[in-house]
PDB file of C-alpha atoms in Angstrom:
ATOM      1  CA  MET A  26     -67.063  11.155  77.502  1.00  0.00           C
ATOM      2  CA  LYS A  27     -66.547  12.266  73.910  1.00  0.00           C
ATOM      3  CA  ASN A  28     -66.689  15.936  74.873  1.00  0.00           C
ATOM      4  CA  LYS A  29     -63.803  15.410  77.355  1.00  0.00           C
ATOM      5  CA  SER A  30     -61.531  13.519  74.965  1.00  0.00           C
ATOM      6  CA  ILE A  31     -61.589  16.165  72.173  1.00  0.00           C
ATOM      7  CA  PRO A  32     -59.587  18.823  74.095  1.00  0.00           C
ATOM      8  CA  VAL A  33     -57.095  16.154  75.094  1.00  0.00           C
ATOM      9  CA  LEU A  34     -56.595  15.165  71.468  1.00  0.00           C
ATOM     10  CA  VAL A  35     -56.223  18.802  70.452  1.00  0.00           C
ATOM     11  CA  LEU A  36     -53.640  19.390  73.156  1.00  0.00           C
ATOM     12  CA  LEU A  37     -51.807  16.231  72.115  1.00  0.00           C
ATOM     13  CA  VAL A  38     -51.700  17.333  68.472  1.00  0.00           C
ATOM     14  CA  LEU A  39     -50.517  20.808  69.470  1.00  0.00           C
ATOM     15  CA  ALA A  40     -47.813  19.266  71.647  1.00  0.00           C
ATOM     16  CA  ILE A  41     -46.599  17.109  68.753  1.00  0.00           C
ATOM     17  CA  VAL A  42     -46.559  20.026  66.333  1.00  0.00           C
ATOM     18  CA  ILE A  43     -44.771  22.333  68.757  1.00  0.00           C
ATOM     19  CA  SER A  44     -42.199  19.699  69.642  1.00  0.00           C
ATOM     20  CA  SER A  45     -41.530  18.969  65.944  1.00  0.00           C
ATOM     21  CA  GLN A  46     -40.931  22.670  65.410  1.00  0.00           C
ATOM     22  CA  SER A  47     -38.742  22.994  68.475  1.00  0.00           C
ATOM     23  CA  VAL A  48     -36.458  20.003  68.226  1.00  0.00           C
ATOM     24  CA  PHE A  49     -33.984  19.271  65.461  1.00  0.00           C
ATOM     25  CA  VAL A  50     -31.064  16.904  64.992  1.00  0.00           C
ATOM     26  CA  ILE A  51     -27.680  17.763  63.521  1.00  0.00           C
ATOM     27  CA  ASN A  52     -25.808  14.865  61.936  1.00  0.00           C
ATOM     28  CA  GLU A  53     -22.037  14.517  61.924  1.00  0.00           C
ATOM     29  CA  THR A  54     -21.888  15.611  58.290  1.00  0.00           C
ATOM     30  CA  ASP A  55     -23.993  18.740  58.886  1.00  0.00           C
ATOM     31  CA  GLN A  56     -23.821  22.123  60.528  1.00  0.00           C
ATOM     32  CA  ALA A  57     -26.528  24.778  60.785  1.00  0.00           C
ATOM     33  CA  ILE A  58     -27.345  28.342  61.586  1.00  0.00           C
ATOM     34  CA  ILE A  59     -30.519  29.570  63.288  1.00  0.00           C
ATOM     35  CA  THR A  60     -32.205  32.764  62.099  1.00  0.00           C
ATOM     36  CA  GLN A  61     -35.116  34.662  63.481  1.00  0.00           C
ATOM     37  CA  PHE A  62     -37.050  36.947  61.128  1.00  0.00           C
ATOM     38  CA  GLY A  63     -33.984  36.869  58.887  1.00  0.00           C
ATOM     39  CA  ASP A  64     -31.531  37.812  61.627  1.00  0.00           C
ATOM     40  CA  TYR A  65     -28.718  35.511  62.583  1.00  0.00           C
ATOM     41  CA  ILE A  66     -29.164  33.933  66.008  1.00  0.00           C
ATOM     42  CA  ARG A  67     -26.541  31.218  66.413  1.00  0.00           C
ATOM     43  CA  THR A  68     -24.493  28.464  64.762  1.00  0.00           C
ATOM     44  CA  VAL A  69     -24.837  24.758  65.551  1.00  0.00           C
ATOM     45  CA  ASP A  70     -21.824  22.760  64.403  1.00  0.00           C
ATOM     46  CA  GLU A  71     -21.872  19.857  66.855  1.00  0.00           C
ATOM     47  CA  PRO A  72     -23.909  16.739  66.096  1.00  0.00           C
ATOM     48  CA  GLY A  73     -26.814  15.886  68.401  1.00  0.00           C
ATOM     49  CA  LEU A  74     -30.259  16.982  69.556  1.00  0.00           C
ATOM     50  CA  ASN A  75     -30.916  20.750  69.596  1.00  0.00           C
ATOM     51  CA  PHE A  76     -33.798  23.116  70.312  1.00  0.00           C
ATOM     52  CA  LYS A  77     -35.144  26.359  68.854  1.00  0.00           C
ATOM     53  CA  ILE A  78     -38.171  28.572  69.268  1.00  0.00           C
ATOM     54  CA  PRO A  79     -40.995  27.050  67.190  1.00  0.00           C
ATOM     55  CA  PHE A  80     -42.480  28.957  64.254  1.00  0.00           C
ATOM     56  CA  ILE A  81     -40.204  31.930  64.857  1.00  0.00           C
ATOM     57  CA  GLN A  82     -36.725  30.610  64.420  1.00  0.00           C
ATOM     58  CA  VAL A  83     -35.646  28.864  61.192  1.00  0.00           C
ATOM     59  CA  ILE A  84     -32.843  26.335  60.815  1.00  0.00           C
ATOM     60  CA  HIS A  85     -30.542  26.383  57.754  1.00  0.00           C
ATOM     61  CA  LYS A  86     -28.518  23.191  57.459  1.00  0.00           C
ATOM     62  CA  LEU A  87     -25.205  23.237  55.614  1.00  0.00           C
ATOM     63  CA  ASP A  88     -22.826  20.446  54.620  1.00  0.00           C
ATOM     64  CA  LYS A  89     -19.725  20.104  56.770  1.00  0.00           C
ATOM     65  CA  ARG A  90     -17.887  17.748  54.398  1.00  0.00           C
ATOM     66  CA  VAL A  91     -15.368  18.582  51.683  1.00  0.00           C
ATOM     67  CA  LEU A  92     -17.300  19.415  48.525  1.00  0.00           C
ATOM     68  CA  ALA A  93     -16.211  19.398  44.897  1.00  0.00           C
ATOM     69  CA  SER A  94     -16.898  21.889  42.141  1.00  0.00           C
ATOM     70  CA  ASP A  95     -16.312  20.512  38.640  1.00  0.00           C
ATOM     71  CA  ALA A  96     -16.116  23.534  36.342  1.00  0.00           C
ATOM     72  CA  GLN A  97     -16.828  23.526  32.636  1.00  0.00           C
ATOM     73  CA  ALA A  98     -13.897  23.921  30.269  1.00  0.00           C
ATOM     74  CA  ALA A  99     -12.998  27.502  29.361  1.00  0.00           C
ATOM     75  CA  GLU A 100     -10.599  29.097  26.886  1.00  0.00           C
ATOM     76  CA  TYR A 101      -7.468  30.938  27.975  1.00  0.00           C
ATOM     77  CA  LEU A 102      -4.792  32.913  26.146  1.00  0.00           C
ATOM     78  CA  THR A 103      -1.117  32.213  26.835  1.00  0.00           C
ATOM     79  CA  ARG A 104       1.680  34.767  26.760  1.00  0.00           C
ATOM     80  CA  ASP A 105       2.654  33.698  23.239  1.00  0.00           C
ATOM     81  CA  LYS A 106      -0.961  34.259  22.095  1.00  0.00           C
ATOM     82  CA  LYS A 107      -1.911  30.580  21.920  1.00  0.00           C
ATOM     83  CA  ARG A 108      -5.512  29.689  22.755  1.00  0.00           C
ATOM     84  CA  ILE A 109      -6.013  26.716  25.052  1.00  0.00           C
ATOM     85  CA  SER A 110      -9.024  24.983  26.587  1.00  0.00           C
ATOM     86  CA  MET A 111      -8.725  24.066  30.255  1.00  0.00           C
ATOM     87  CA  ASP A 112     -11.090  22.678  32.898  1.00  0.00           C
ATOM     88  CA  HIS A 113     -10.512  22.352  36.605  1.00  0.00           C
ATOM     89  CA  VAL A 114     -11.890  20.826  39.786  1.00  0.00           C
ATOM     90  CA  THR A 115     -12.040  22.675  43.097  1.00  0.00           C
ATOM     91  CA  ARG A 116     -12.393  20.963  46.466  1.00  0.00           C
ATOM     92  CA  TRP A 117     -13.705  23.178  49.223  1.00  0.00           C
ATOM     93  CA  LYS A 118     -15.625  23.179  52.504  1.00  0.00           C
ATOM     94  CA  ILE A 119     -17.718  25.581  54.541  1.00  0.00           C
ATOM     95  CA  ILE A 120     -15.710  26.821  57.529  1.00  0.00           C
ATOM     96  CA  ASP A 121     -17.934  29.714  58.642  1.00  0.00           C
ATOM     97  CA  PRO A 122     -21.659  28.902  58.250  1.00  0.00           C
ATOM     98  CA  TYR A 123     -22.831  32.389  59.174  1.00  0.00           C
ATOM     99  CA  VAL A 124     -20.538  34.174  56.674  1.00  0.00           C
ATOM    100  CA  PHE A 125     -21.365  31.556  54.083  1.00  0.00           C
ATOM    101  CA  TYR A 126     -25.105  32.031  54.564  1.00  0.00           C
ATOM    102  CA  ARG A 127     -24.773  35.816  54.603  1.00  0.00           C
ATOM    103  CA  THR A 128     -22.685  36.016  51.404  1.00  0.00           C
ATOM    104  CA  VAL A 129     -23.722  33.140  49.145  1.00  0.00           C
ATOM    105  CA  ARG A 130     -26.653  31.449  50.917  1.00  0.00           C
ATOM    106  CA  ALA A 131     -26.411  28.061  49.156  1.00  0.00           C
ATOM    107  CA  GLU A 132     -23.927  25.655  47.577  1.00  0.00           C
ATOM    108  CA  THR A 133     -25.024  26.458  44.028  1.00  0.00           C
ATOM    109  CA  GLN A 134     -24.178  30.133  44.421  1.00  0.00           C
ATOM    110  CA  ALA A 135     -20.985  29.200  46.255  1.00  0.00           C
ATOM    111  CA  ARG A 136     -19.827  27.035  43.332  1.00  0.00           C
ATOM    112  CA  SER A 137     -20.566  29.834  40.905  1.00  0.00           C
ATOM    113  CA  ARG A 138     -18.574  32.361  42.972  1.00  0.00           C
ATOM    114  CA  LEU A 139     -15.677  29.939  43.382  1.00  0.00           C
ATOM    115  CA  ASP A 140     -15.575  29.239  39.650  1.00  0.00           C
ATOM    116  CA  ASP A 141     -15.512  32.975  38.945  1.00  0.00           C
ATOM    117  CA  ILE A 142     -12.598  33.439  41.355  1.00  0.00           C
ATOM    118  CA  ILE A 143     -10.585  30.546  39.945  1.00  0.00           C
ATOM    119  CA  PHE A 144     -11.337  31.370  36.316  1.00  0.00           C
ATOM    120  CA  GLY A 145      -9.985  34.890  36.922  1.00  0.00           C
ATOM    121  CA  ARG A 146      -6.843  33.658  38.697  1.00  0.00           C
ATOM    122  CA  LEU A 147      -6.197  31.017  36.065  1.00  0.00           C
ATOM    123  CA  ARG A 148      -6.577  33.551  33.283  1.00  0.00           C
ATOM    124  CA  GLN A 149      -3.992  35.801  34.936  1.00  0.00           C
ATOM    125  CA  GLU A 150      -1.495  32.988  35.539  1.00  0.00           C
ATOM    126  CA  VAL A 151      -1.873  31.386  32.103  1.00  0.00           C
ATOM    127  CA  ALA A 152      -1.234  34.764  30.481  1.00  0.00           C
ATOM    128  CA  LYS A 153       2.177  34.875  32.223  1.00  0.00           C
ATOM    129  CA  HIS A 154       3.473  31.680  30.557  1.00  0.00           C
ATOM    130  CA  ASN A 155       4.055  30.419  27.051  1.00  0.00           C
ATOM    131  CA  PHE A 156       2.122  27.445  25.768  1.00  0.00           C
ATOM    132  CA  VAL A 157       5.089  25.073  25.916  1.00  0.00           C
ATOM    133  CA  GLU A 158       5.904  26.101  29.494  1.00  0.00           C
ATOM    134  CA  LEU A 159       2.292  25.489  30.491  1.00  0.00           C
ATOM    135  CA  ILE A 160       2.259  22.019  28.978  1.00  0.00           C
ATOM    136  CA  ARG A 161       5.651  20.863  30.229  1.00  0.00           C
ATOM    137  CA  GLU A 162       6.686  22.208  33.595  1.00  0.00           C
ATOM    138  CA  GLU A 163       4.698  25.211  34.780  1.00  0.00           C
ATOM    139  CA  ARG A 164       1.359  23.574  35.442  1.00  0.00           C
ATOM    140  CA  GLU A 165       2.038  22.754  39.089  1.00  0.00           C
ATOM    141  CA  THR A 166       3.428  26.243  39.699  1.00  0.00           C
ATOM    142  CA  ILE A 167       0.285  27.789  38.244  1.00  0.00           C
ATOM    143  CA  ILE A 168      -1.975  25.531  40.279  1.00  0.00           C
ATOM    144  CA  LYS A 169      -0.119  26.326  43.482  1.00  0.00           C
ATOM    145  CA  THR A 170      -0.419  30.068  42.883  1.00  0.00           C
ATOM    146  CA  VAL A 171      -4.085  29.851  41.908  1.00  0.00           C
ATOM    147  CA  THR A 172      -4.914  27.728  44.948  1.00  0.00           C
ATOM    148  CA  GLU A 173      -3.214  30.134  47.363  1.00  0.00           C
ATOM    149  CA  GLU A 174      -4.931  33.176  45.881  1.00  0.00           C
ATOM    150  CA  ALA A 175      -8.308  31.384  45.740  1.00  0.00           C
ATOM    151  CA  MET A 176      -7.970  30.423  49.408  1.00  0.00           C
ATOM    152  CA  GLU A 177      -7.492  34.046  50.345  1.00  0.00           C
ATOM    153  CA  SER A 178     -10.448  35.244  48.269  1.00  0.00           C
ATOM    154  CA  ALA A 179     -12.763  32.416  49.353  1.00  0.00           C
ATOM    155  CA  ASN A 180     -12.265  33.160  53.052  1.00  0.00           C
ATOM    156  CA  SER A 181     -14.537  36.180  52.690  1.00  0.00           C
ATOM    157  CA  LEU A 182     -17.289  33.732  51.653  1.00  0.00           C
ATOM    158  CA  GLY A 183     -16.838  31.500  54.705  1.00  0.00           C
ATOM    159  CA  ILE A 184     -15.197  28.898  52.464  1.00  0.00           C
ATOM    160  CA  GLU A 185     -11.846  27.166  52.664  1.00  0.00           C
ATOM    161  CA  VAL A 186     -10.401  26.045  49.321  1.00  0.00           C
ATOM    162  CA  VAL A 187      -8.724  22.682  49.903  1.00  0.00           C
ATOM    163  CA  ASP A 188      -7.089  22.433  46.476  1.00  0.00           C
ATOM    164  CA  VAL A 189      -7.527  23.173  42.795  1.00  0.00           C
ATOM    165  CA  ARG A 190      -6.655  20.633  40.108  1.00  0.00           C
ATOM    166  CA  ILE A 191      -6.527  20.955  36.340  1.00  0.00           C
ATOM    167  CA  LYS A 192      -8.172  17.977  34.697  1.00  0.00           C
ATOM    168  CA  ARG A 193      -7.220  18.604  31.112  1.00  0.00           C
ATOM    169  CA  VAL A 194      -5.454  21.142  28.916  1.00  0.00           C
ATOM    170  CA  ASP A 195      -6.328  21.028  25.218  1.00  0.00           C
ATOM    171  CA  LEU A 196      -6.245  23.222  22.207  1.00  0.00           C
ATOM    172  CA  PRO A 197      -9.632  24.525  21.012  1.00  0.00           C
ATOM    173  CA  GLY A 198     -11.338  22.348  18.407  1.00  0.00           C
ATOM    174  CA  GLU A 199     -10.529  24.480  15.340  1.00  0.00           C
ATOM    175  CA  VAL A 200      -6.939  24.902  16.518  1.00  0.00           C
ATOM    176  CA  GLN A 201      -6.640  21.139  17.074  1.00  0.00           C
ATOM    177  CA  GLU A 202      -7.643  20.519  13.456  1.00  0.00           C
ATOM    178  CA  SER A 203      -4.969  22.854  12.110  1.00  0.00           C
ATOM    179  CA  VAL A 204      -2.384  21.390  14.492  1.00  0.00           C
ATOM    180  CA  PHE A 205      -3.313  17.838  13.480  1.00  0.00           C
ATOM    181  CA  ALA A 206      -3.049  18.846   9.822  1.00  0.00           C
ATOM    182  CA  ARG A 207       0.434  20.274  10.409  1.00  0.00           C
ATOM    183  CA  MET A 208       1.420  17.159  12.367  1.00  0.00           C
ATOM    184  CA  GLU A 209       0.146  14.927   9.568  1.00  0.00           C
ATOM    185  CA  ALA A 210       2.088  16.923   6.979  1.00  0.00           C
ATOM    186  CA  GLU A 211       5.213  16.740   9.125  1.00  0.00           C
ATOM    187  CA  ARG A 212       4.825  12.979   9.596  1.00  0.00           C
ATOM    188  CA  ASN A 213       4.316  12.517   5.859  1.00  0.00           C
ATOM    189  CA  ARG A 214       7.449  14.549   5.177  1.00  0.00           C
ATOM    190  CA  ILE A 215       9.436  12.405   7.621  1.00  0.00           C
ATOM    191  CA  ALA A 216       7.966   9.217   6.136  1.00  0.00           C
ATOM    192  CA  SER A 217       8.933  10.359   2.620  1.00  0.00           C
ATOM    193  CA  ARG A 218      12.461  11.056   3.789  1.00  0.00           C
ATOM    194  CA  TYR A 219      12.697   7.620   5.400  1.00  0.00           C
ATOM    195  CA  ARG A 220      11.356   5.971   2.234  1.00  0.00           C
ATOM    196  CA  ALA A 221      13.908   7.810   0.108  1.00  0.00           C
ATOM    197  CA  GLU A 222      16.710   6.811   2.468  1.00  0.00           C
ATOM    198  CA  GLY A 223      15.436   3.216   2.391  1.00  0.00           C
ATOM    199  CA  GLU A 224      15.378   3.127  -1.394  1.00  0.00           C
ATOM    200  CA  GLU A 225      18.897   4.567  -1.542  1.00  0.00           C
ATOM    201  CA  LYS A 226      20.087   1.945   0.924  1.00  0.00           C
ATOM    202  CA  ALA A 227      18.339  -0.793  -1.053  1.00  0.00           C
ATOM    203  CA  LEU A 228      20.102   0.324  -4.245  1.00  0.00           C
ATOM    204  CA  GLU A 229      23.426   0.278  -2.428  1.00  0.00           C
ATOM    205  CA  ILE A 230      22.756  -3.231  -1.085  1.00  0.00           C
ATOM    206  CA  ARG A 231      21.688  -4.499  -4.525  1.00  0.00           C
ATOM    207  CA  ALA A 232      24.802  -3.015  -6.148  1.00  0.00           C
ATOM    208  CA  ASN A 233      27.049  -4.654  -3.543  1.00  0.00           C
ATOM    209  CA  ALA A 234      25.225  -7.966  -3.995  1.00  0.00           C
ATOM    210  CA  ASP A 235      25.607  -7.802  -7.791  1.00  0.00           C
ATOM    211  CA  ARG A 236      29.283  -6.981  -7.463  1.00  0.00           C
ATOM    212  CA  GLU A 237      29.835  -9.885  -5.066  1.00  0.00           C
ATOM    213  CA  ARG A 238      27.877 -12.175  -7.402  1.00  0.00           C
ATOM    214  CA  GLU A 239      30.144 -11.226 -10.318  1.00  0.00           C
ATOM    215  CA  ILE A 240      33.222 -11.857  -8.197  1.00  0.00           C
ATOM    216  CA  ILE A 241      31.921 -15.241  -7.057  1.00  0.00           C
ATOM    217  CA  LEU A 242      30.978 -16.279 -10.627  1.00  0.00           C
ATOM    218  CA  ALA A 243      34.375 -15.188 -11.957  1.00  0.00           C
ATOM    219  CA  GLU A 244      36.135 -17.185  -9.275  1.00  0.00           C
ATOM    220  CA  ALA A 245      33.913 -20.193  -9.946  1.00  0.00           C
ATOM    221  CA  ASN A 246      34.639 -19.971 -13.679  1.00  0.00           C
ATOM    222  CA  ARG A 247      38.341 -19.755 -13.018  1.00  0.00           C
ATOM    223  CA  LYS A 248      38.232 -22.805 -10.778  1.00  0.00           C
ATOM    224  CA  SER A 249      36.078 -24.692 -13.316  1.00  0.00           C
ATOM    225  CA  GLU A 250      38.604 -23.917 -16.066  1.00  0.00           C
ATOM    226  CA  VAL A 251      41.400 -25.172 -13.868  1.00  0.00           C
ATOM    227  CA  LEU A 252      39.491 -28.346 -13.029  1.00  0.00           C
ATOM    228  CA  ARG A 253      38.517 -28.828 -16.662  1.00  0.00           C
ATOM    229  CA  GLY A 254      42.174 -28.505 -17.681  1.00  0.00           C
ATOM    230  CA  GLN A 255      43.199 -30.970 -15.023  1.00  0.00           C
ATOM    231  CA  GLY A 256      40.432 -33.337 -16.199  1.00  0.00           C
ATOM    232  CA  ASP A 257      41.567 -33.077 -19.816  1.00  0.00           C
ATOM    233  CA  ALA A 258      45.148 -33.739 -18.771  1.00  0.00           C
ATOM    234  CA  ASP A 259      44.050 -36.757 -16.755  1.00  0.00           C
ATOM    235  CA  ALA A 260      41.937 -38.001 -19.672  1.00  0.00           C
ATOM    236  CA  THR A 261      44.855 -37.550 -22.060  1.00  0.00           C
ATOM    237  CA  ALA A 262      47.089 -39.483 -19.696  1.00  0.00           C
ATOM    238  CA  ILE A 263      44.482 -42.256 -19.483  1.00  0.00           C
ATOM    239  CA  TYR A 264      44.104 -42.398 -23.260  1.00  0.00           C
ATOM    240  CA  ALA A 265      47.855 -42.491 -23.689  1.00  0.00           C
ATOM    241  CA  GLY A 266      48.060 -45.348 -21.209  1.00  0.00           C
ATOM    242  CA  ALA A 267      45.260 -47.175 -23.015  1.00  0.00           C
ATOM    243  CA  PHE A 268      46.959 -46.654 -26.399  1.00  0.00           C
ATOM    244  CA  GLU A 269      50.191 -48.064 -25.093  1.00  0.00           C
ATOM    245  CA  GLN A 270      48.439 -51.125 -23.704  1.00  0.00           C
ATOM    246  CA  ASP A 271      46.106 -51.852 -26.698  1.00  0.00           C
ATOM    247  CA  ALA A 272      46.199 -49.606 -29.784  1.00  0.00           C
ATOM    248  CA  GLU A 273      43.290 -51.329 -31.471  1.00  0.00           C
ATOM    249  CA  PHE A 274      41.025 -51.036 -28.426  1.00  0.00           C
ATOM    250  CA  TYR A 275      42.020 -47.419 -28.104  1.00  0.00           C
ATOM    251  CA  ALA A 276      40.955 -46.754 -31.688  1.00  0.00           C
ATOM    252  CA  PHE A 277      37.672 -48.536 -31.016  1.00  0.00           C
ATOM    253  CA  LEU A 278      37.054 -46.475 -27.903  1.00  0.00           C
ATOM    254  CA  ARG A 279      37.818 -43.225 -29.696  1.00  0.00           C
ATOM    255  CA  SER A 280      35.445 -44.171 -32.480  1.00  0.00           C
ATOM    256  CA  LEU A 281      32.626 -44.724 -29.967  1.00  0.00           C
ATOM    257  CA  GLU A 282      33.313 -41.396 -28.372  1.00  0.00           C
ATOM    258  CA  THR A 283      33.263 -39.700 -31.758  1.00  0.00           C
ATOM    259  CA  TYR A 284      29.899 -41.255 -32.627  1.00  0.00           C
ATOM    260  CA  LYS A 285      28.559 -40.241 -29.221  1.00  0.00           C
ATOM    261  CA  LYS A 286      29.542 -36.630 -29.787  1.00  0.00           C
ATOM    262  CA  VAL A 287      28.399 -36.412 -33.420  1.00  0.00           C
ATOM    263  CA  LEU A 288      25.126 -38.336 -33.382  1.00  0.00           C
ATOM    264  CA  PRO A 289      22.009 -37.006 -31.592  1.00  0.00           C
ATOM    265  CA  GLU A 290      20.479 -39.017 -28.788  1.00  0.00           C
ATOM    266  CA  ASP A 291      18.093 -41.921 -29.711  1.00  0.00           C
ATOM    267  CA  THR A 292      19.577 -42.123 -33.208  1.00  0.00           C
ATOM    268  CA  THR A 293      19.459 -45.449 -35.039  1.00  0.00           C
ATOM    269  CA  MET A 294      22.606 -46.072 -37.065  1.00  0.00           C
ATOM    270  CA  LEU A 295      23.033 -48.697 -39.773  1.00  0.00           C
ATOM    271  CA  LEU A 296      26.533 -50.053 -40.142  1.00  0.00           C
ATOM    272  CA  GLY A 297      27.843 -51.596 -43.257  1.00  0.00           C
ATOM    273  CA  ILE A 298      29.710 -54.815 -42.979  1.00  0.00           C
ATOM    274  CA  GLU A 299      32.738 -53.063 -44.437  1.00  0.00           C
ATOM    275  CA  SER A 300      32.747 -50.207 -41.922  1.00  0.00           C
ATOM    276  CA  GLU A 301      35.545 -49.988 -39.413  1.00  0.00           C
ATOM    277  CA  LEU A 302      33.192 -49.914 -36.436  1.00  0.00           C
ATOM    278  CA  PHE A 303      31.379 -53.040 -37.570  1.00  0.00           C
ATOM    279  CA  LYS A 304      34.720 -54.736 -37.933  1.00  0.00           C
ATOM    280  CA  TYR A 305      35.389 -53.960 -34.310  1.00  0.00           C
ATOM    281  CA  PHE A 306      32.096 -55.495 -33.250  1.00  0.00           C
ATOM    282  CA  GLN A 307      32.757 -58.478 -35.513  1.00  0.00           C
ATOM    283  CA  SER A 308      36.241 -58.961 -34.136  1.00  0.00           C
ATOM    284  CA  SER A 309      34.919 -58.550 -30.591  1.00  0.00           C
ATOM    285  CA  SER A 310      32.269 -61.250 -31.113  1.00  0.00           C
ATOM    286  CA  ASP A 311      34.872 -63.596 -32.577  1.00  0.00           C
ATOM    287  CA  ARG A 312      36.908 -63.414 -29.448  1.00  0.00           C
TER     288      ARG A 312
END
């Protein structure tokens, strides 16, 4: 019984191995070419179950989706001899698997070839424009030209370039430092000018304020003199009225005012019984 089952198992294993080498599946995101001893046989670009000759034919699967190539930053020279650092991203897809396999074989080599093409085109286009033009308004024009020329060159590799985008445009590091130093010096110069203008304005404002203060004080003094004169006139009129009504009381009042003006505050004064002021107090108490 055992001797009969061994050939069956061998045949079963051989059938499994042969079928695994004969059948392959292509997903929707893939495409493939079949080669035989290195020669191209056919392309499979539709998803589904497919067959090939086992052990003789080899399948090479390739991505059907849009791929991206993110290049490292490189230095370029503008028309006005300014050095800039620029990096770009390229989106592309394989449109002819056989040409692609024959020319570049794999995605890594394809990215390298694409970067070489786009670096060369960018270098040519950047050299046609000044730095300011590149920064302000010519970037899209350059990208459009580079993309069109890259599409034409990449077709020979079985590749379609979807678009090329510049991620960043900078000055090289050592140039940035010198530019920043010049910018700092320029900002300091502007700040110094603003400070000087501010100080000049402050002096002008202070002078105007002092002049207005002098005018206001002079006017206030004039008004105070007028009021003081009016007060003195009123006081004189009051004193005259008081003198007419009671001359003795007027003299008493004037004496008190004189003492108030002459004597310091908190002064103790001794009056003799013969003094005029004491007489007033005496006469007042007798009343």
